[in-house]
RNA sequence: GCCGACGUAGCUCAGCUGGUAGAGCACUUCACUCGUAAUGAAGGGGUCCGCGGUUCGAGUCCGCGCGUCGGCUCCA
């Protein structure tokens, strides 16, 4: 079997019982199983923590909205093809079938930005509140063309780790710079380390905003990118009509490149939503908005990590971190005691108490790519010890229980192994 | 969305030119109690993707729909 096929996230997703795409739900709509759910939750939890430390505020918004919002944002003008068709609600008819009340359309949201703009606009804002960084794991729905749907990398329902940063023009250079640093640092924490940056500039045929604004923002993005000492590739004319962007292109272990993180300057939406803040001199000013997604979508990021690690997630992300394998039934209880100690330290641990033979249990755990196998037989029991088998096949026998627990906990906490 | 292929048990697949289904793994039960990648035996499980049509008879042929895969175009 080819390496690429062996690492294909769709194959691994089924083999490791992480997620599936039931036909009954529809094309491009995934369900995450308990194990995939665990990986995803750990990914999200770590991201939340880092965002919290970096000055983001967490918001929530609904999955559907009245049509008017997407008229204001302009999505219905330029993005309607990518949206699920509307639900028509609240219409009222008399006995003759004449309309008494026209009703209105509700849409599934394809993007989160309009909602965040409403949060910004919910009261007057002061320059003292800026930069304001609103973050949400926002689930969006896009009616992707049937031929492009592909596993978790191209879906119709996804969750973005979406943030919108509202700041003054003066704050933009520093904000773009620290943003890119933050993004790269976090991607490295997840184990990705082969990046280049891309700068998408204005498409002269299709844009809004003043020339000077574009030139200035593009230059700021360029400076931020150059500060990272990474290769910078120009994507001339590749920007969206509302502003330039830079993006992080990530190469995973089998060499495929994915665009994940994007930092996008937007001159357009603050205007459409009439966003304002009051500056120190008392005048009303328009903030600049930066759209950014770090994972891109959690689904795609999940797929990229799954392929990057070929399913062998590092211990901190692994759905099951430790499996206890008794040499015989007599040692089940002993291992359950060890498991309780690990569990008390927050480790995801199971004991394989099935009536398979020990060799078979090792094979099963190996195929599940579980980071730590803890074996115990009479020898270990009499020494109050366990024996490690790691998924690379190496082993370390007769480790005292307390040492084994510390070793596992520290590998998980330090995000090693 | 377009072009092409495909859809049989939870998974991977077999099933000749039409005569109402089979293997391995997984699962359940029993026996075995074993020191680093598969112990043995027995058993359960299938509206053959869906709906129509042709036929005495359709998993097998035809049409439509749904889904998957590969490519084009597009994207997080």
Short mmCIF file of C-alpha atoms (C1' of nucleotides) in Angstrom, two decimals:
data_model
loop_
_atom_site.label_atom_id
_atom_site.label_comp_id
_atom_site.label_asym_id
_atom_site.label_seq_id
_atom_site.Cartn_x
_atom_site.Cartn_y
_atom_site.Cartn_z
CA UNK A 1 0.00 0.00 0.00
CA UNK A 2 1.24 3.48 -0.83
CA UNK A 3 2.28 5.69 2.05
CA UNK A 4 -0.20 8.36 0.99
CA UNK A 5 -3.02 5.83 0.97
CA UNK A 6 -1.97 4.43 4.33
CA UNK A 7 -2.05 7.93 5.84
CA UNK A 8 -5.24 9.05 4.13
CA UNK A 9 -7.33 10.65 6.87
CA UNK A 10 -10.49 9.04 5.57
CA UNK A 11 -9.00 5.57 5.97
CA UNK A 12 -7.50 6.39 9.38
CA UNK A 13 -10.74 7.96 10.52
CA UNK A 14 -12.54 4.66 10.03
CA UNK A 15 -9.71 2.45 11.29
CA UNK A 16 -9.29 4.43 14.47
CA UNK A 17 -13.03 5.00 14.95
CA UNK A 18 -12.71 8.79 14.91
CA UNK A 19 -15.47 10.06 12.62
CA UNK A 20 -17.81 9.05 9.81
CA UNK A 21 -20.06 10.52 7.14
CA UNK A 22 -23.42 8.73 7.43
CA UNK A 23 -25.28 8.85 4.12
CA UNK A 24 -28.43 9.67 6.04
CA UNK A 25 -27.03 13.03 7.08
CA UNK A 26 -25.76 14.16 3.72
CA UNK A 27 -22.66 14.79 1.72
CA UNK A 28 -19.87 16.63 3.51
CA UNK A 29 -21.52 16.42 6.92
CA UNK A 30 -19.44 14.56 9.49
CA UNK A 31 -20.13 13.07 12.88
CA UNK A 32 -17.27 12.73 15.34
CA UNK A 33 -17.24 9.50 17.33
CA UNK A 34 -16.11 9.40 20.98
CA UNK A 35 -12.43 8.95 20.08
CA UNK A 36 -12.43 11.61 17.39
CA UNK A 37 -14.43 13.76 19.75
CA UNK A 38 -11.74 13.44 22.38
CA UNK A 39 -8.99 14.51 20.00
CA UNK A 40 -11.08 17.39 18.80
CA UNK A 41 -11.96 18.52 22.30
CA UNK A 42 -8.32 18.46 23.39
CA UNK A 43 -7.36 20.45 20.28
CA UNK A 44 -10.07 22.98 21.05
CA UNK A 45 -9.31 23.19 24.75
CA UNK A 46 -5.68 23.96 24.12
CA UNK A 47 -6.63 26.55 21.53
CA UNK A 48 -9.09 28.16 23.95
CA UNK A 49 -6.47 28.40 26.62
CA UNK A 50 -3.96 30.03 24.30
CA UNK A 51 -6.51 32.47 22.95
CA UNK A 52 -7.54 33.42 26.44
CA UNK A 53 -3.90 34.09 27.34
CA UNK A 54 -3.52 36.22 24.21
CA UNK A 55 -6.29 38.69 24.85
CA UNK A 56 -9.22 37.18 22.94
CA UNK A 57 -12.76 37.39 24.24
CA UNK A 58 -15.11 34.49 23.63
CA UNK A 59 -18.46 34.99 21.97
CA UNK A 60 -21.25 32.77 20.65
CA UNK A 61 -23.68 33.26 17.82
CA UNK A 62 -26.57 31.25 16.36
CA UNK A 63 -26.42 29.02 13.28
CA UNK A 64 -29.26 30.74 11.49
CA UNK A 65 -30.31 34.29 10.87
CA UNK A 66 -32.84 36.35 8.99
CA UNK A 67 -32.00 37.33 5.45
CA UNK A 68 -31.52 40.98 6.39
CA UNK A 69 -28.20 40.28 8.07
CA UNK A 70 -26.69 38.81 4.93
CA UNK A 71 -28.08 41.69 2.92
CA UNK A 72 -26.24 44.08 5.20
CA UNK A 73 -23.04 42.05 5.00
CA UNK A 74 -23.37 41.64 1.24
CA UNK A 75 -23.11 37.86 1.39
CA UNK A 76 -26.33 37.42 -0.52
CA UNK A 77 -24.92 39.53 -3.33
CA UNK A 78 -21.62 37.77 -3.77
CA UNK A 79 -21.83 34.50 -1.88
CA UNK A 80 -25.37 33.21 -2.43
CA UNK A 81 -24.16 30.26 -4.54
CA UNK A 82 -22.19 29.01 -1.59
CA UNK A 83 -25.12 29.16 0.78
CA UNK A 84 -27.81 26.62 1.59
CA UNK A 85 -31.16 27.84 0.30
CA UNK A 86 -33.35 29.73 2.76
CA UNK A 87 -36.09 28.49 5.04
CA UNK A 88 -39.19 30.58 4.54
CA UNK A 89 -40.92 31.11 7.87
CA UNK A 90 -43.77 32.96 9.53
CA UNK A 91 -45.88 33.58 6.43
CA UNK A 92 -49.59 33.82 7.15
CA UNK A 93 -52.48 33.29 4.68
CA UNK A 94 -56.21 33.90 4.86
CA UNK A 95 -58.85 31.32 3.84
CA UNK A 96 -58.61 32.35 0.19
CA UNK A 97 -54.88 31.78 0.21
CA UNK A 98 -53.99 35.46 0.07
CA UNK A 99 -50.95 36.55 1.95
CA UNK A 100 -51.84 38.22 5.21
CA UNK A 101 -48.22 38.46 6.37
CA UNK A 102 -45.36 37.84 3.98
CA UNK A 103 -43.00 35.93 6.29
CA UNK A 104 -39.28 35.98 5.84
CA UNK A 105 -36.24 33.96 4.92
CA UNK A 106 -33.82 32.47 7.39
CA UNK A 107 -30.40 31.29 6.26
CA UNK A 108 -27.79 28.96 7.70
CA UNK A 109 -24.71 31.07 8.22
CA UNK A 110 -21.77 30.51 5.87
CA UNK A 111 -19.57 32.87 7.88
CA UNK A 112 -19.42 34.29 11.37
CA UNK A 113 -18.25 37.84 10.69
CA UNK A 114 -21.68 39.50 10.42
CA UNK A 115 -22.60 38.25 13.89
CA UNK A 116 -19.39 39.51 15.41
CA UNK A 117 -20.00 42.87 13.80
CA UNK A 118 -23.37 43.02 15.51
CA UNK A 119 -21.71 42.30 18.82
CA UNK A 120 -19.24 45.10 18.17
CA UNK A 121 -22.07 47.41 17.24
CA UNK A 122 -24.28 46.49 20.18
CA UNK A 123 -23.14 49.62 21.99
CA UNK A 124 -20.88 52.58 21.48
CA UNK A 125 -17.19 51.71 21.45
CA UNK A 126 -14.24 53.67 22.73
CA UNK A 127 -10.72 53.68 21.33
CA UNK A 128 -9.77 52.40 24.79
CA UNK A 129 -11.45 49.05 24.00
CA UNK A 130 -9.33 48.46 20.91
CA UNK A 131 -7.96 46.19 19.72
CA UNK A 132 -11.05 44.15 20.42
CA UNK A 133 -10.54 40.49 19.61
CA UNK A 134 -13.73 38.42 19.37
CA UNK A 135 -13.25 34.67 19.12
CA UNK A 136 -15.70 31.89 18.42
CA UNK A 137 -15.66 28.25 17.43
CA UNK A 138 -18.34 29.06 14.91
CA UNK A 139 -20.12 26.37 12.94
CA UNK A 140 -20.87 27.41 9.39
CA UNK A 141 -22.58 25.72 6.46
CA UNK A 142 -21.56 26.14 2.85
CA UNK A 143 -23.24 24.48 -0.07
CA UNK A 144 -20.06 23.21 -1.71
CA UNK A 145 -20.38 21.83 -5.20
CA UNK A 146 -20.92 18.09 -5.08
CA UNK A 147 -17.70 17.27 -6.91
CA UNK A 148 -15.42 19.04 -4.48
CA UNK A 149 -16.53 17.50 -1.20
CA UNK A 150 -13.62 15.46 0.16
CA UNK A 151 -13.38 13.78 3.56
CA UNK A 152 -12.84 16.29 6.34
CA UNK A 153 -10.78 18.62 4.18
CA UNK A 154 -13.69 19.90 2.15
CA UNK A 155 -17.03 19.68 3.89
CA UNK A 156 -20.38 21.42 3.89
CA UNK A 157 -20.67 21.83 7.63
CA UNK A 158 -17.62 22.92 9.55
CA UNK A 159 -16.48 24.76 12.60
CA UNK A 160 -14.03 27.59 12.23
CA UNK A 161 -11.79 28.87 14.98
CA UNK A 162 -12.80 32.28 13.86
CA UNK A 163 -11.74 35.61 15.27
CA UNK A 164 -12.38 39.17 14.25
CA UNK A 165 -10.06 41.83 15.46
CA UNK A 166 -11.26 45.42 15.48
CA UNK A 167 -8.50 47.97 15.77
CA UNK A 168 -7.39 51.41 14.71
CA UNK A 169 -5.27 51.92 11.61
CA UNK A 170 -2.37 52.82 13.87
CA UNK A 171 -2.68 49.55 15.75
CA UNK A 172 -2.74 47.43 12.64
CA UNK A 173 1.00 46.88 12.06
CA UNK A 174 1.63 45.66 15.61
CA UNK A 175 -1.55 43.63 15.57
CA UNK A 176 -0.74 41.89 12.29
CA UNK A 177 2.76 41.18 13.50
CA UNK A 178 1.79 39.67 16.84
CA UNK A 179 -1.08 37.83 15.22
CA UNK A 180 1.20 36.03 12.79
CA UNK A 181 3.63 35.19 15.57
CA UNK A 182 0.78 33.80 17.65
CA UNK A 183 -0.57 31.74 14.79
CA UNK A 184 2.79 30.19 13.94
CA UNK A 185 3.59 29.45 17.56
CA UNK A 186 0.30 27.66 18.02
CA UNK A 187 0.68 25.65 14.82
CA UNK A 188 4.11 24.55 16.05
CA UNK A 189 2.57 23.49 19.35
CA UNK A 190 0.37 21.10 17.41
CA UNK A 191 3.47 19.61 15.81
CA UNK A 192 3.49 21.29 12.41
CA UNK A 193 6.74 22.98 11.49
CA UNK A 194 7.12 23.22 7.74
CA UNK A 195 5.60 26.53 6.64
CA UNK A 196 5.80 29.22 4.07
CA UNK A 197 3.79 32.40 3.91
CA UNK A 198 1.71 33.76 1.11
CA UNK A 199 0.67 37.34 0.53
CA UNK A 200 -2.42 37.82 -1.58
CA UNK A 201 -2.65 41.22 -3.23
CA UNK A 202 -5.39 43.16 -4.91
CA UNK A 203 -7.21 41.94 -7.96
CA UNK A 204 -7.37 45.20 -9.92
CA UNK A 205 -10.52 44.08 -11.71
CA UNK A 206 -12.48 43.48 -8.56
CA UNK A 207 -12.03 45.41 -5.35
CA UNK A 208 -13.51 48.00 -3.07
CA UNK A 209 -11.71 50.64 -1.05
CA UNK A 210 -9.16 53.36 -1.71
CA UNK A 211 -5.83 52.71 -3.42
CA UNK A 212 -3.93 54.18 -0.49
CA UNK A 213 -5.69 51.88 1.98
CA UNK A 214 -4.82 48.84 -0.08
CA UNK A 215 -1.21 49.85 -0.50
CA UNK A 216 -0.84 50.56 3.18
CA UNK A 217 -2.47 47.34 4.38
CA UNK A 218 -0.55 45.24 1.88
CA UNK A 219 2.68 46.77 3.10
CA UNK A 220 1.79 46.05 6.72
CA UNK A 221 1.06 42.44 5.89
CA UNK A 222 4.35 42.20 4.03
CA UNK A 223 6.30 43.55 6.99
CA UNK A 224 4.60 41.16 9.37
CA UNK A 225 5.39 38.27 7.05
CA UNK A 226 9.01 39.29 6.58
CA UNK A 227 9.52 39.41 10.33
CA UNK A 228 8.98 35.65 10.49
CA UNK A 229 12.03 34.63 8.49
CA UNK A 230 9.99 32.28 6.40
CA UNK A 231 9.71 32.04 2.64
CA UNK A 232 7.21 34.56 1.37
CA UNK A 233 5.39 33.78 -1.85
CA UNK A 234 3.40 36.45 -3.64
CA UNK A 235 -0.10 35.63 -4.77
CA UNK A 236 -0.65 38.60 -7.06
CA UNK A 237 -4.30 39.45 -7.50
CA UNK A 238 -5.35 36.65 -5.15
CA UNK A 239 -6.99 38.80 -2.48
CA UNK A 240 -10.70 38.90 -1.81
CA UNK A 241 -12.37 42.05 -3.09
CA UNK A 242 -12.52 43.61 0.37
CA UNK A 243 -8.87 43.49 1.40
CA UNK A 244 -5.44 41.83 1.18
CA UNK A 245 -4.45 38.83 3.26
CA UNK A 246 -1.55 36.72 4.26
CA UNK A 247 -1.85 33.03 4.84
CA UNK A 248 0.21 30.29 6.34
CA UNK A 249 0.79 27.38 4.01
CA UNK A 250 1.58 24.25 5.96
CA UNK A 251 3.27 21.17 4.63
CA UNK A 252 2.46 17.99 6.54
CA UNK A 253 4.53 14.83 6.84
CA UNK A 254 3.71 13.43 3.41
CA UNK A 255 4.42 16.72 1.77
CA UNK A 256 1.00 17.94 0.85
CA UNK A 257 0.57 21.68 1.35
CA UNK A 258 -2.53 23.11 2.97
CA UNK A 259 -3.63 26.65 3.41
CA UNK A 260 -4.78 26.85 6.96
CA UNK A 261 -4.40 30.12 8.75
CA UNK A 262 -5.43 33.30 7.03
CA UNK A 263 -5.14 36.87 8.27
CA UNK A 264 -7.28 39.10 6.19
CA UNK A 265 -7.63 42.84 6.32
CA UNK A 266 -11.13 44.10 5.63
CA UNK A 267 -12.00 47.68 4.69
CA UNK A 268 -15.42 46.81 3.48
CA UNK A 269 -17.51 45.25 6.25
CA UNK A 270 -16.84 47.95 8.87
CA UNK A 271 -18.34 50.33 6.37
CA UNK A 272 -21.33 48.16 5.51
CA UNK A 273 -22.09 47.71 9.20
CA UNK A 274 -21.25 51.31 9.93
CA UNK A 275 -18.87 50.30 12.71
CA UNK A 276 -17.44 53.13 14.76
CA UNK A 277 -15.46 53.97 17.80
CA UNK A 278 -14.94 57.25 19.55
CA UNK A 279 -11.36 58.41 19.51
CA UNK A 280 -9.44 60.39 22.11
CA UNK A 281 -10.33 63.68 20.45
CA UNK A 282 -14.02 62.85 20.63
CA UNK A 283 -14.46 62.20 16.91
CA UNK A 284 -16.12 59.10 15.51
CA UNK A 285 -13.76 56.85 13.58
CA UNK A 286 -14.12 53.66 11.60
CA UNK A 287 -12.16 50.69 12.92
CA UNK A 288 -10.27 48.30 10.65
CA UNK A 289 -11.28 44.70 10.84
CA UNK A 290 -9.01 41.68 10.58
CA UNK A 291 -10.54 38.29 9.87
CA UNK A 292 -8.47 35.39 10.99
CA UNK A 293 -8.83 31.67 11.31
CA UNK A 294 -5.95 29.70 12.72
CA UNK A 295 -6.97 26.12 12.10
CA UNK A 296 -8.94 27.29 9.12
CA UNK A 297 -11.62 24.80 9.99
CA UNK A 298 -11.33 22.34 12.81
CA UNK A 299 -12.32 19.57 10.43
CA UNK A 300 -9.56 20.33 7.96
CA UNK A 301 -7.00 20.87 10.69
CA UNK A 302 -8.02 17.56 12.24
CA UNK A 303 -7.49 15.84 8.89
CA UNK A 304 -4.11 17.48 8.38
CA UNK A 305 -2.92 16.46 11.85
CA UNK A 306 -4.27 12.95 11.39
CA UNK A 307 -2.30 12.56 8.17
CA UNK A 308 0.73 14.34 9.57
CA UNK A 309 0.95 11.85 12.43
CA UNK A 310 -0.34 8.90 10.36
CA UNK A 311 -2.87 8.38 13.15
CA UNK A 312 -0.19 8.14 15.86
CA UNK A 313 -1.17 11.31 17.68
CA UNK A 314 1.27 12.60 20.28
CA UNK A 315 0.27 11.49 23.76
CA UNK A 316 -1.42 14.75 24.72
CA UNK A 317 -3.81 14.45 21.76
CA UNK A 318 -4.26 10.67 21.64
CA UNK A 319 -7.83 9.58 22.36
CA UNK A 320 -6.58 6.71 24.51
CA UNK A 321 -3.22 7.51 26.01
CA UNK A 322 -2.52 4.35 27.98
CA UNK A 323 -3.79 0.81 27.76
CA UNK A 324 -3.14 -1.72 30.49
CA UNK A 325 -2.39 -5.20 29.19
CA UNK A 326 -2.48 -8.01 31.72
CA UNK A 327 -0.32 -11.05 31.07
CA UNK A 328 -3.24 -13.12 32.30
CA UNK A 329 -6.64 -12.51 33.88
CA UNK A 330 -5.03 -12.61 37.30
CA UNK A 331 -3.37 -9.26 36.63
CA UNK A 332 -6.42 -7.31 35.51
CA UNK A 333 -7.23 -6.01 38.94
CA UNK A 334 -3.65 -4.92 39.56
CA UNK A 335 -3.64 -2.90 36.34
CA UNK A 336 -6.99 -1.40 37.17
CA UNK A 337 -5.36 -0.05 40.30
CA UNK A 338 -2.62 1.53 38.20
CA UNK A 339 -5.26 2.88 35.83
CA UNK A 340 -7.08 4.56 38.72
CA UNK A 341 -3.90 6.39 39.65
CA UNK A 342 -3.41 7.55 36.08
CA UNK A 343 -7.03 8.53 35.71
CA UNK A 344 -6.75 10.61 38.88
CA UNK A 345 -3.97 12.53 37.14
CA UNK A 346 -6.16 13.23 34.12
CA UNK A 347 -4.80 10.48 31.89
CA UNK A 348 -7.11 8.73 29.43
CA UNK A 349 -6.46 5.09 30.28
CA UNK A 350 -8.14 1.76 29.63
CA UNK A 351 -7.41 -1.77 30.75
CA UNK A 352 -7.90 -4.48 28.16
CA UNK A 353 -9.81 -7.07 30.18
CA UNK A 354 -11.05 -9.00 27.15
CA UNK A 355 -10.31 -12.70 26.92
CA UNK A 356 -7.84 -12.22 24.10
CA UNK A 357 -4.31 -13.43 24.67
CA UNK A 358 -1.71 -10.90 25.72
CA UNK A 359 -0.06 -10.95 22.28
CA UNK A 360 -3.37 -10.15 20.64
CA UNK A 361 -3.97 -7.26 23.02
CA UNK A 362 -0.60 -5.83 22.10
CA UNK A 363 -1.44 -6.13 18.45
CA UNK A 364 -4.78 -4.42 19.01
CA UNK A 365 -3.23 -1.56 20.98
CA UNK A 366 -0.48 -1.25 18.39
CA UNK A 367 -3.02 -0.95 15.58
CA UNK A 368 -4.87 1.68 17.58
CA UNK A 369 -1.53 3.51 17.83
CA UNK A 370 -1.88 3.93 21.59
CA UNK A 371 1.22 5.75 22.93
CA UNK A 372 1.76 3.74 26.11
CA UNK A 373 1.09 0.07 26.75
CA UNK A 374 1.52 -0.94 30.34
CA UNK A 375 1.98 -4.66 30.83
CA UNK A 376 1.90 -6.45 34.11
CA UNK A 377 2.46 -10.09 35.07
CA UNK A 378 3.57 -11.86 38.22
CA UNK A 379 7.05 -10.36 38.05
CA UNK A 380 5.73 -6.79 37.90
CA UNK A 381 3.16 -7.40 40.60
CA UNK A 382 5.76 -8.68 43.03
CA UNK A 383 7.91 -5.59 42.33
CA UNK A 384 5.01 -3.08 42.46
CA UNK A 385 6.02 -2.26 38.91
CA UNK A 386 4.73 -2.20 35.34
CA UNK A 387 6.43 -2.81 32.01
CA UNK A 388 6.23 -0.26 29.22
CA UNK A 389 5.82 -1.09 25.62
CA UNK A 390 5.89 1.97 23.35
CA UNK A 391 4.29 2.06 19.97
CA UNK A 392 7.67 2.03 18.23
CA UNK A 393 8.08 -1.47 19.65
CA UNK A 394 10.67 -0.64 22.30
CA UNK A 395 10.09 -1.65 25.91
CA UNK A 396 11.20 -0.80 29.40
CA UNK A 397 10.42 -3.42 31.98
CA UNK A 398 9.98 -3.34 35.74
CA UNK A 399 9.33 0.39 36.18
CA UNK A 400 7.95 1.20 39.67
CA UNK A 401 4.33 2.31 39.39
CA UNK A 402 4.92 5.81 40.76
CA UNK A 403 7.73 6.41 38.24
CA UNK A 404 5.60 5.11 35.40
CA UNK A 405 2.77 7.46 36.33
CA UNK A 406 5.09 10.47 36.53
CA UNK A 407 6.67 9.66 33.23
CA UNK A 408 3.34 9.41 31.44
CA UNK A 409 1.94 12.53 33.07
CA UNK A 410 4.99 14.60 32.24
CA UNK A 411 5.03 13.44 28.62
CA UNK A 412 1.40 14.48 28.30
CA UNK A 413 1.75 17.80 30.09
CA UNK A 414 4.91 18.72 28.18
CA UNK A 415 3.24 17.63 24.94
CA UNK A 416 6.06 15.16 24.24
CA UNK A 417 5.93 11.62 22.81
"C1'" G B 1 -21.74 21.71 -11.04
"C1'" C B 2 -19.20 18.98 -15.34
"C1'" C B 3 -16.56 14.21 -17.30
"C1'" G B 4 -15.57 9.14 -15.87
"C1'" A B 5 -15.78 4.92 -12.52
"C1'" C B 6 -18.07 2.57 -8.49
"C1'" G B 7 -22.03 1.18 -4.41
"C1'" U B 8 -22.84 -6.87 -1.80
"C1'" A B 9 -22.44 -8.17 6.46
"C1'" G B 10 -19.53 -2.96 11.03
"C1'" C B 11 -14.63 -3.17 7.65
"C1'" U B 12 -11.92 -5.27 3.15
"C1'" C B 13 -13.78 -7.97 -0.72
"C1'" A B 14 -15.65 -12.74 -3.79
"C1'" G B 15 -20.29 -13.91 -6.39
"C1'" C B 16 -19.27 -17.02 -14.40
"C1'" U B 17 -23.10 -15.43 -19.76
"C1'" G B 18 -30.10 -13.32 -14.94
"C1'" G B 19 -32.26 -18.90 -11.18
"C1'" U B 20 -33.66 -14.84 -4.23
"C1'" A B 21 -25.80 -14.74 -1.27
"C1'" G B 22 -20.13 -16.26 0.62
"C1'" A B 23 -14.83 -15.47 2.86
"C1'" G B 24 -11.32 -12.98 6.14
"C1'" C B 25 -11.27 -9.42 10.00
"C1'" A B 26 -14.63 -7.32 13.71
"C1'" C B 27 -18.72 -8.89 17.17
"C1'" U B 28 -21.14 -12.78 20.80
"C1'" U B 29 -20.52 -17.42 23.60
"C1'" C B 30 -17.50 -21.44 25.39
"C1'" A B 31 -12.75 -23.58 26.37
"C1'" C B 32 -7.70 -21.90 27.20
"C1'" U B 33 -4.53 -18.20 31.61
"C1'" C B 34 -0.56 -17.41 28.24
"C1'" G B 35 5.77 -12.04 29.23
"C1'" U B 36 5.82 -7.95 24.17
"C1'" A B 37 1.99 -7.68 16.76
"C1'" A B 38 -3.32 -12.55 15.57
"C1'" U B 39 -5.10 -19.59 20.73
"C1'" G B 40 -9.04 -22.78 19.22
"C1'" A B 41 -14.17 -23.94 18.48
"C1'" A B 42 -19.14 -22.57 17.90
"C1'" G B 43 -22.63 -18.66 16.83
"C1'" G B 44 -25.27 -14.14 15.44
"C1'" G B 45 -25.43 -10.65 11.54
"C1'" G B 46 -27.24 -8.87 4.70
"C1'" U B 47 -34.56 -4.56 2.58
"C1'" C B 48 -27.29 -7.06 -2.22
"C1'" C B 49 -27.72 2.05 -1.73
"C1'" G B 50 -33.13 3.72 -2.91
"C1'" C B 51 -37.33 3.95 -6.33
"C1'" G B 52 -39.33 2.49 -10.88
"C1'" G B 53 -38.93 -0.70 -15.36
"C1'" U B 54 -37.72 -5.32 -18.51
"C1'" U B 55 -38.37 -10.64 -17.35
"C1'" C B 56 -41.69 -16.68 -15.43
"C1'" G B 57 -37.56 -14.97 -12.29
"C1'" A B 58 -32.97 -9.16 -11.01
"C1'" G B 59 -27.25 -8.60 -6.49
"C1'" U B 60 -26.61 -9.38 -11.90
"C1'" C B 61 -30.03 -5.89 -17.50
"C1'" C B 62 -32.33 -0.54 -18.29
"C1'" G B 63 -33.87 4.53 -16.31
"C1'" C B 64 -33.92 8.09 -12.46
"C1'" G B 65 -32.37 9.55 -7.56
"C1'" C B 66 -28.83 9.37 -3.41
"C1'" G B 67 -23.86 8.49 -1.98
"C1'" U B 68 -18.57 7.46 -2.72
"C1'" C B 69 -14.00 7.68 -5.55
"C1'" G B 70 -10.68 10.05 -9.47
"C1'" G B 71 -10.16 14.47 -12.55
"C1'" C B 72 -11.77 19.77 -13.85
"C1'" U B 73 -13.35 24.25 -11.52
"C1'" C B 74 -13.57 26.34 -6.63
"C1'" C B 75 -12.24 26.72 -1.37
"C1'" A B 76 -11.26 26.76 5.23
#
